[in-house]
Tab-separated table of C-alpha atoms in Angstrom:
chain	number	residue	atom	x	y	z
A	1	UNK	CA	92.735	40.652	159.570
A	2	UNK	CA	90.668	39.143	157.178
A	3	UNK	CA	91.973	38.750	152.951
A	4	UNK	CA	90.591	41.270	150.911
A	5	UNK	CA	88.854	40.328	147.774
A	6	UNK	CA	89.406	41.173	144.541
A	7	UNK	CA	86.846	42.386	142.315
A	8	UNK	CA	86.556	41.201	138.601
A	9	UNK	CA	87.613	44.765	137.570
A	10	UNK	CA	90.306	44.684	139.703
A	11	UNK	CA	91.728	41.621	138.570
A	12	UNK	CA	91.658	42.550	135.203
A	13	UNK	CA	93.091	45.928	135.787
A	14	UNK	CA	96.267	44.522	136.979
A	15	UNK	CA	96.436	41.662	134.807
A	16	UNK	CA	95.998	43.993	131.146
A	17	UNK	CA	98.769	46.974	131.088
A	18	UNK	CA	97.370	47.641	127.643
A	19	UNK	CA	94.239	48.662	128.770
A	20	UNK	CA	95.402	50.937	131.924
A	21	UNK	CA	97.466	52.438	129.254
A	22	UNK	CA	94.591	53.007	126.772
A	23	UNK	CA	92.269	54.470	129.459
A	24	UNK	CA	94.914	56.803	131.083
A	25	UNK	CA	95.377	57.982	127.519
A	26	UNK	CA	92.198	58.886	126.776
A	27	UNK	CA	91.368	60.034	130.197
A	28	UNK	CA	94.684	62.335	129.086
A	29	UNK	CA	93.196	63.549	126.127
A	30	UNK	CA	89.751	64.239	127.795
A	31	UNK	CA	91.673	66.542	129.899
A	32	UNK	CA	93.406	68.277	127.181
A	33	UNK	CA	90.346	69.120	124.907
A	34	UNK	CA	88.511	70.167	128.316
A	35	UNK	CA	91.556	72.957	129.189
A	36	UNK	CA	92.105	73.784	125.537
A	37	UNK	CA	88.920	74.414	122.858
A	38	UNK	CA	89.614	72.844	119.537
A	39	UNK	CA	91.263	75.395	117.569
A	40	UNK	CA	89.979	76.562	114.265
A	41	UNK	CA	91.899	75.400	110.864
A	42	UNK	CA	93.933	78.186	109.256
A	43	UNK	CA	92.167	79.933	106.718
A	44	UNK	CA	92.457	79.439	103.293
A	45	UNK	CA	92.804	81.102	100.133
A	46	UNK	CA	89.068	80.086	99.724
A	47	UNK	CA	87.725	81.562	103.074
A	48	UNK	CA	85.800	84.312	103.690
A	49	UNK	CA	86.463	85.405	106.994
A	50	UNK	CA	83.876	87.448	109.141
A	51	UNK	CA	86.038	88.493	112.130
A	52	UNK	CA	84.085	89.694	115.283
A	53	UNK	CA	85.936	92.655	114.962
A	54	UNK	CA	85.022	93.187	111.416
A	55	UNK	CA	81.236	92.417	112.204
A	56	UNK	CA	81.074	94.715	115.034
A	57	UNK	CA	82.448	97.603	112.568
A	58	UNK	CA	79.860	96.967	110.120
A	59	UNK	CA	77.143	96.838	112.381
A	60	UNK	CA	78.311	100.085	113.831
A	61	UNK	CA	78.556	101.689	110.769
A	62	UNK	CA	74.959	100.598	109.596
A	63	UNK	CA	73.708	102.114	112.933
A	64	UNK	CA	75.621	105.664	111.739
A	65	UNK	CA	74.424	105.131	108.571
A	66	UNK	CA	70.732	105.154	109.402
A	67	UNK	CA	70.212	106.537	112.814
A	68	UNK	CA	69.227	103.351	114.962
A	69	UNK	CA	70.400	99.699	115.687
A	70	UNK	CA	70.205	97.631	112.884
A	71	UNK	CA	68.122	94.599	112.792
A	72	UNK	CA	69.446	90.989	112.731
A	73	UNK	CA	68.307	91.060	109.108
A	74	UNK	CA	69.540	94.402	108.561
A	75	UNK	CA	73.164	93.126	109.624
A	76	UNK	CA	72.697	89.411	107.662
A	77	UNK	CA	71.683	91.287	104.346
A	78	UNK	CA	74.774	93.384	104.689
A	79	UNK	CA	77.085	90.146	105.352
A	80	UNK	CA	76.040	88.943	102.608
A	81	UNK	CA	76.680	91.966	100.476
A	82	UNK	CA	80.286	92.199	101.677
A	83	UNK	CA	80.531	87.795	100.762
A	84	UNK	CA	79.244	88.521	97.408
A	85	UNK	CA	81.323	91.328	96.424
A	86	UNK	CA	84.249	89.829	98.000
A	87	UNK	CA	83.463	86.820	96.227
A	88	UNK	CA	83.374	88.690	93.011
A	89	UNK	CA	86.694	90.527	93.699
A	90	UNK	CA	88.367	87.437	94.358
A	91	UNK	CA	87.184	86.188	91.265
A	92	UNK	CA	87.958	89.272	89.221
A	93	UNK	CA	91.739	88.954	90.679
A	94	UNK	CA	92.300	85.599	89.361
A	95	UNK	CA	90.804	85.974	86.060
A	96	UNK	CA	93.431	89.159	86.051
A	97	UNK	CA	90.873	91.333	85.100
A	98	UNK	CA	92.800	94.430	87.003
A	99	UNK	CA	95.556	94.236	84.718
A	100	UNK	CA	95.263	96.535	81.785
A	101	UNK	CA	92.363	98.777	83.224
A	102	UNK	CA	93.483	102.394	83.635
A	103	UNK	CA	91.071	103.173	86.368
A	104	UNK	CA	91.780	100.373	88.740
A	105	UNK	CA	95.525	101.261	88.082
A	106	UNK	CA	95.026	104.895	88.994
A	107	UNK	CA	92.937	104.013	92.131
A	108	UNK	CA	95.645	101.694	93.412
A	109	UNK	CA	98.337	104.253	92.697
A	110	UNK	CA	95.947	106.326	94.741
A	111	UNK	CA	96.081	104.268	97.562
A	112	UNK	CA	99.180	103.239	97.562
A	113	UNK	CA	100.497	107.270	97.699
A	114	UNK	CA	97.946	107.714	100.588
A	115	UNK	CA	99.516	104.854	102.224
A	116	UNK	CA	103.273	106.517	102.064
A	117	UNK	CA	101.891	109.774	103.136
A	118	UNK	CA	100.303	108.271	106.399
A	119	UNK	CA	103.022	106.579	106.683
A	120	UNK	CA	105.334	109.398	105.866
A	121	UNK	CA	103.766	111.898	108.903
A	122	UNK	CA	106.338	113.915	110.682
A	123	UNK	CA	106.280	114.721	113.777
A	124	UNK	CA	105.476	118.850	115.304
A	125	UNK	CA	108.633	120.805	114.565
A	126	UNK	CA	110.298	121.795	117.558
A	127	UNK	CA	110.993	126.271	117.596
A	128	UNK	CA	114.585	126.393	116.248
A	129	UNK	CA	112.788	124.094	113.222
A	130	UNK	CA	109.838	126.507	112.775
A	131	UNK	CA	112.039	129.874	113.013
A	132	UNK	CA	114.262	128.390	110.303
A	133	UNK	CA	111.935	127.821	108.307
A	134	UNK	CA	109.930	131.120	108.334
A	135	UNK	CA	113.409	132.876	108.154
A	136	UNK	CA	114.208	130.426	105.025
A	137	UNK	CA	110.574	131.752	103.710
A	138	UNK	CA	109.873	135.287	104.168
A	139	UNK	CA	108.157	136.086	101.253
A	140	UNK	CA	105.059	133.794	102.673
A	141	UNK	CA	104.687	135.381	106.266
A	142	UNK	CA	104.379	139.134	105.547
A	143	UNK	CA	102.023	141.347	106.963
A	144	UNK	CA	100.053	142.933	104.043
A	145	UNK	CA	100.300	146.381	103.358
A	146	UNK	CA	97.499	148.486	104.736
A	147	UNK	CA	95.615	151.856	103.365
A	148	UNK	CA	93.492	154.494	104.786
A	149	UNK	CA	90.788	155.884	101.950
A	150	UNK	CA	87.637	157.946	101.855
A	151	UNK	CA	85.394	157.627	98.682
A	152	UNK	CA	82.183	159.378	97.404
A	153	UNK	CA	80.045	156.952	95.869
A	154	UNK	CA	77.595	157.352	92.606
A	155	UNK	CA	75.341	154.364	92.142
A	156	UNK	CA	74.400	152.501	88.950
A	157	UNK	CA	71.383	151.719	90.167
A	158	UNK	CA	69.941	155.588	90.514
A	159	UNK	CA	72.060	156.753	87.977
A	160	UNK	CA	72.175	154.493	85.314
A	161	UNK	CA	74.329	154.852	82.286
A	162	UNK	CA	74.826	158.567	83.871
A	163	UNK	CA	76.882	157.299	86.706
A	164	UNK	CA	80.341	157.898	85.337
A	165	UNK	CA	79.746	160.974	83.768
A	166	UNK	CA	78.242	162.933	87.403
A	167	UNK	CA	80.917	161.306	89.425
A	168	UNK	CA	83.254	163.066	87.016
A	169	UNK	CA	82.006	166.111	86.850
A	170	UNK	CA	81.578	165.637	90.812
A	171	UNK	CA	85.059	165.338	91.064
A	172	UNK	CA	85.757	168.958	89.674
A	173	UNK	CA	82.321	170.499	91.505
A	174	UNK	CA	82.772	168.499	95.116
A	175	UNK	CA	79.057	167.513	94.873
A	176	UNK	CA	78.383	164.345	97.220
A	177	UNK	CA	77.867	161.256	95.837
A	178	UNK	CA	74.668	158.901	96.863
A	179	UNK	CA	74.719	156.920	100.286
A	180	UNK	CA	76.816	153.511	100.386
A	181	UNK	CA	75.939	151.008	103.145
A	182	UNK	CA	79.148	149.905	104.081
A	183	UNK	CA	80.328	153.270	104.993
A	184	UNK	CA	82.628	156.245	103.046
A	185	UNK	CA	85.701	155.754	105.463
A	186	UNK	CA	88.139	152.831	105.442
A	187	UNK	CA	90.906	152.119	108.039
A	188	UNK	CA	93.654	149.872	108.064
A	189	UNK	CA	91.851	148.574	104.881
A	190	UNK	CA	94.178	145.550	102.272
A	191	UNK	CA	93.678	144.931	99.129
A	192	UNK	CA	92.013	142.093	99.680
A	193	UNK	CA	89.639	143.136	102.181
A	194	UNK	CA	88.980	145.920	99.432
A	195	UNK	CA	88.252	143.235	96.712
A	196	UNK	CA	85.950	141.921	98.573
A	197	UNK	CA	83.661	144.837	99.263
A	198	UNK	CA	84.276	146.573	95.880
A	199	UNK	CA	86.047	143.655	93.453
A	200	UNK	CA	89.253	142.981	92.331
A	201	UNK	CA	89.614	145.514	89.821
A	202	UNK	CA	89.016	148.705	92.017
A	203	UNK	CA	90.969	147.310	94.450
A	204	UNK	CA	93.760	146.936	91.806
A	205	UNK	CA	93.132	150.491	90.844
A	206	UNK	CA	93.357	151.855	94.359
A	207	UNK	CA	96.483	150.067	95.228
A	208	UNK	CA	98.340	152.093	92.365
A	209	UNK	CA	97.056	155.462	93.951
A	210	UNK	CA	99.290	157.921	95.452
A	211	UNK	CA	98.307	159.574	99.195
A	212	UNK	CA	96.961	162.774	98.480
A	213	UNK	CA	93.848	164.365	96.510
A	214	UNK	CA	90.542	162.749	94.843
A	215	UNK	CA	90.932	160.493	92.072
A	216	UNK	CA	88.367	159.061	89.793
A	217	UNK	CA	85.894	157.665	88.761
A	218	UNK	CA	86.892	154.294	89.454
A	219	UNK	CA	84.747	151.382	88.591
A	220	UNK	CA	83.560	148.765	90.804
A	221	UNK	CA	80.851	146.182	90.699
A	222	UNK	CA	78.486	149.003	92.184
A	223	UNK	CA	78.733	152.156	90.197
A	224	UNK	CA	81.213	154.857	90.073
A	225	UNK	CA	83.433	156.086	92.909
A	226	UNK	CA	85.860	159.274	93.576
A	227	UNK	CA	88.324	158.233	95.788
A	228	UNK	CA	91.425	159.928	98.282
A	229	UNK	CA	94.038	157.660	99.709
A	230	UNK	CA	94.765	159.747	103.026
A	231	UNK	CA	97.407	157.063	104.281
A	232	UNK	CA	99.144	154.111	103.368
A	233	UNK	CA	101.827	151.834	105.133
A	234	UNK	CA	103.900	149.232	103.689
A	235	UNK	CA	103.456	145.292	104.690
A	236	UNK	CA	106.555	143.783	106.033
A	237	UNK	CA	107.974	140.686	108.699
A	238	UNK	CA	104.984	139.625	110.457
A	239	UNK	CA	105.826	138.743	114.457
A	240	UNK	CA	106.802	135.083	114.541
A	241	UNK	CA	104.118	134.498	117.441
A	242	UNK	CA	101.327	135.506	114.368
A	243	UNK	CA	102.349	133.097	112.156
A	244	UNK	CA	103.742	130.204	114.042
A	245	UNK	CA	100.311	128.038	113.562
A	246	UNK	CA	100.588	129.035	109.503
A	247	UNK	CA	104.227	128.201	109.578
A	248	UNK	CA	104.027	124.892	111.113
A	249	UNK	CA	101.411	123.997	108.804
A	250	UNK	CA	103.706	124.814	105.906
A	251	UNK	CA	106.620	123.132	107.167
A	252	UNK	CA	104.371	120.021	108.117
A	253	UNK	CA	103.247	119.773	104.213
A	254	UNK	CA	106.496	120.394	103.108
A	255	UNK	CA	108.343	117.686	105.051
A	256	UNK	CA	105.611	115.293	104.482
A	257	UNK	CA	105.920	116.094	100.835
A	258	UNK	CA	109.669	115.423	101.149
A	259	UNK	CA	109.231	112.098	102.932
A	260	UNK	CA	106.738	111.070	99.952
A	261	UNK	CA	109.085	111.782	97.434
A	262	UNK	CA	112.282	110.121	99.113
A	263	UNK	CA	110.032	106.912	100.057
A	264	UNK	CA	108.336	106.856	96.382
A	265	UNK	CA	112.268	107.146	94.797
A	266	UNK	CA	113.140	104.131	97.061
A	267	UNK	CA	110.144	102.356	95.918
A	268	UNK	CA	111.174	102.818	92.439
A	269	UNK	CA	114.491	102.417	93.028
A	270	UNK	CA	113.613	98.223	93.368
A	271	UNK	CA	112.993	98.309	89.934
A	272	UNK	CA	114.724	97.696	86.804
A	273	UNK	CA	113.694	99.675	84.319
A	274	UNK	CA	113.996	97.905	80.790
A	275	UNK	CA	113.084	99.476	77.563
A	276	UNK	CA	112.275	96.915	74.721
């Protein structure tokens, strides 16, 4: 078979290691930066950082904020807002201009208590938790007491100043009293429900009535009014099955609450307290 020749190249190949070591090196490296992307330096105390994440959010929030997708300009103006005031709340922070100012202090304390209450969240109350508890508060899960009442009703309007003194003397004659447009009979009426058609204070004044005969005049924010209690029952335990949504409720403030206030005397706990 006829010698093979050997090129220049390959001649000098074989007789320089350094340089098949150089060029498999950087063929190496080559290789390296192709598979793996140069990775960004860790930011510093002096970087603003614009996450894609935190972009997307503010570009979502200018599209809620004014009914259509922002503009490229619409989203570079509102970059720049966020660099500049984080700029100047940097800033502000190392001149220490947040110590000593009562209303940054309160908003921080703010926060911070929001913070342990989100992070303070219980979890539903199981039955056995919620029928303790309502059993533990009875007072707040009572089924108000109820009244049945006819009245005859003498209006300020037509009557004027005059009002009281008719209904009075209707009260001893039996003459009728002038229409009323919610109606002369109440059923299964509470003194709330009669505040709120009548106010407060003749529902107050009712409440104190015996069952039995006419009574008046009473006052409300209408005119005058002769009234009869014909019926009246008591409030008492409401069924658990009413209440359970209120009850939960209750015990999920209350435990939260609790949480707070156990987390908060940790917190302070850290502390020593010195008085100069």
């Amino acid at each position: 078979m006829p010698e093979r020749r050997e090129t220049a190249a390959i001649r000098a190949w074989r007789a320089h290691p350094l340089l098949r070591f150089a060029l498999l090196g950087a063929g190496l490296f080559a290789l390296d930066r192709w598979r793996s992307p140069p990775r960004q330096p860790p930011a510093s105390g002096q970087d603003i950082v614009l996450s894609r994440d935190f972009v997307a959010g503010l570009r979502a929030g200018l599209w809620r904020e004014r009914g259509r997708e922002p503009s490229d300009a619409d989203l570079a103006a509102r970059l720049a807002e966020h660099v500049r005031d984080e700029a100047l709340y940097r800033s502000a922070l190392a001149r220490g201009l947040d110590r000593g100012d009562g209303i940054i202090r309160r908003r921080l304390v703010q926060k911070a208590t929001y913070l342990l209450e989100a992070e303070s969240e219980p979890a539903a109350p199981d039955e056995a938790t919620l029928r303790g508890w309502v059993d533990a508060h009875p007072e707040r899960y009572q089924t108000a007491a109820e009244l049945d009442l006819e009245h005859r009703f003498f209006s300020a309007d037509r009557r004027g100043a005059r009002a009281a003194a008719e209904a009075a003397e209707a009260l001893a004659s039996g003459a009728a009293g002038d229409p009323f447009l919610r109606g002369e009979r109440y059923t299964d009426a509470t003194t709330a429900e009669l505040a709120g058609v009548f106010g407060e204070g003749f529902a107050a004044a009712v409440a104190a009535l015996p069952v039995g005969g006419w009574t008046g005049p009473i006052a409300s924010a209408l005119g005058q009014h002769l009234v009869r209690v014909t019926a009246r029952r008591a409030g008492g335990p409401a069924p658990f099955a009413a209440v359970r949504g209120a009850a939960a409720r209750d015990w999920m403030a209350a435990e939260r609450a609790r949480r707070v206030e156990a987390a908060t005397r940790a917190l302070v706990g850290g502390f020593r307290v010195v008085r100069e």
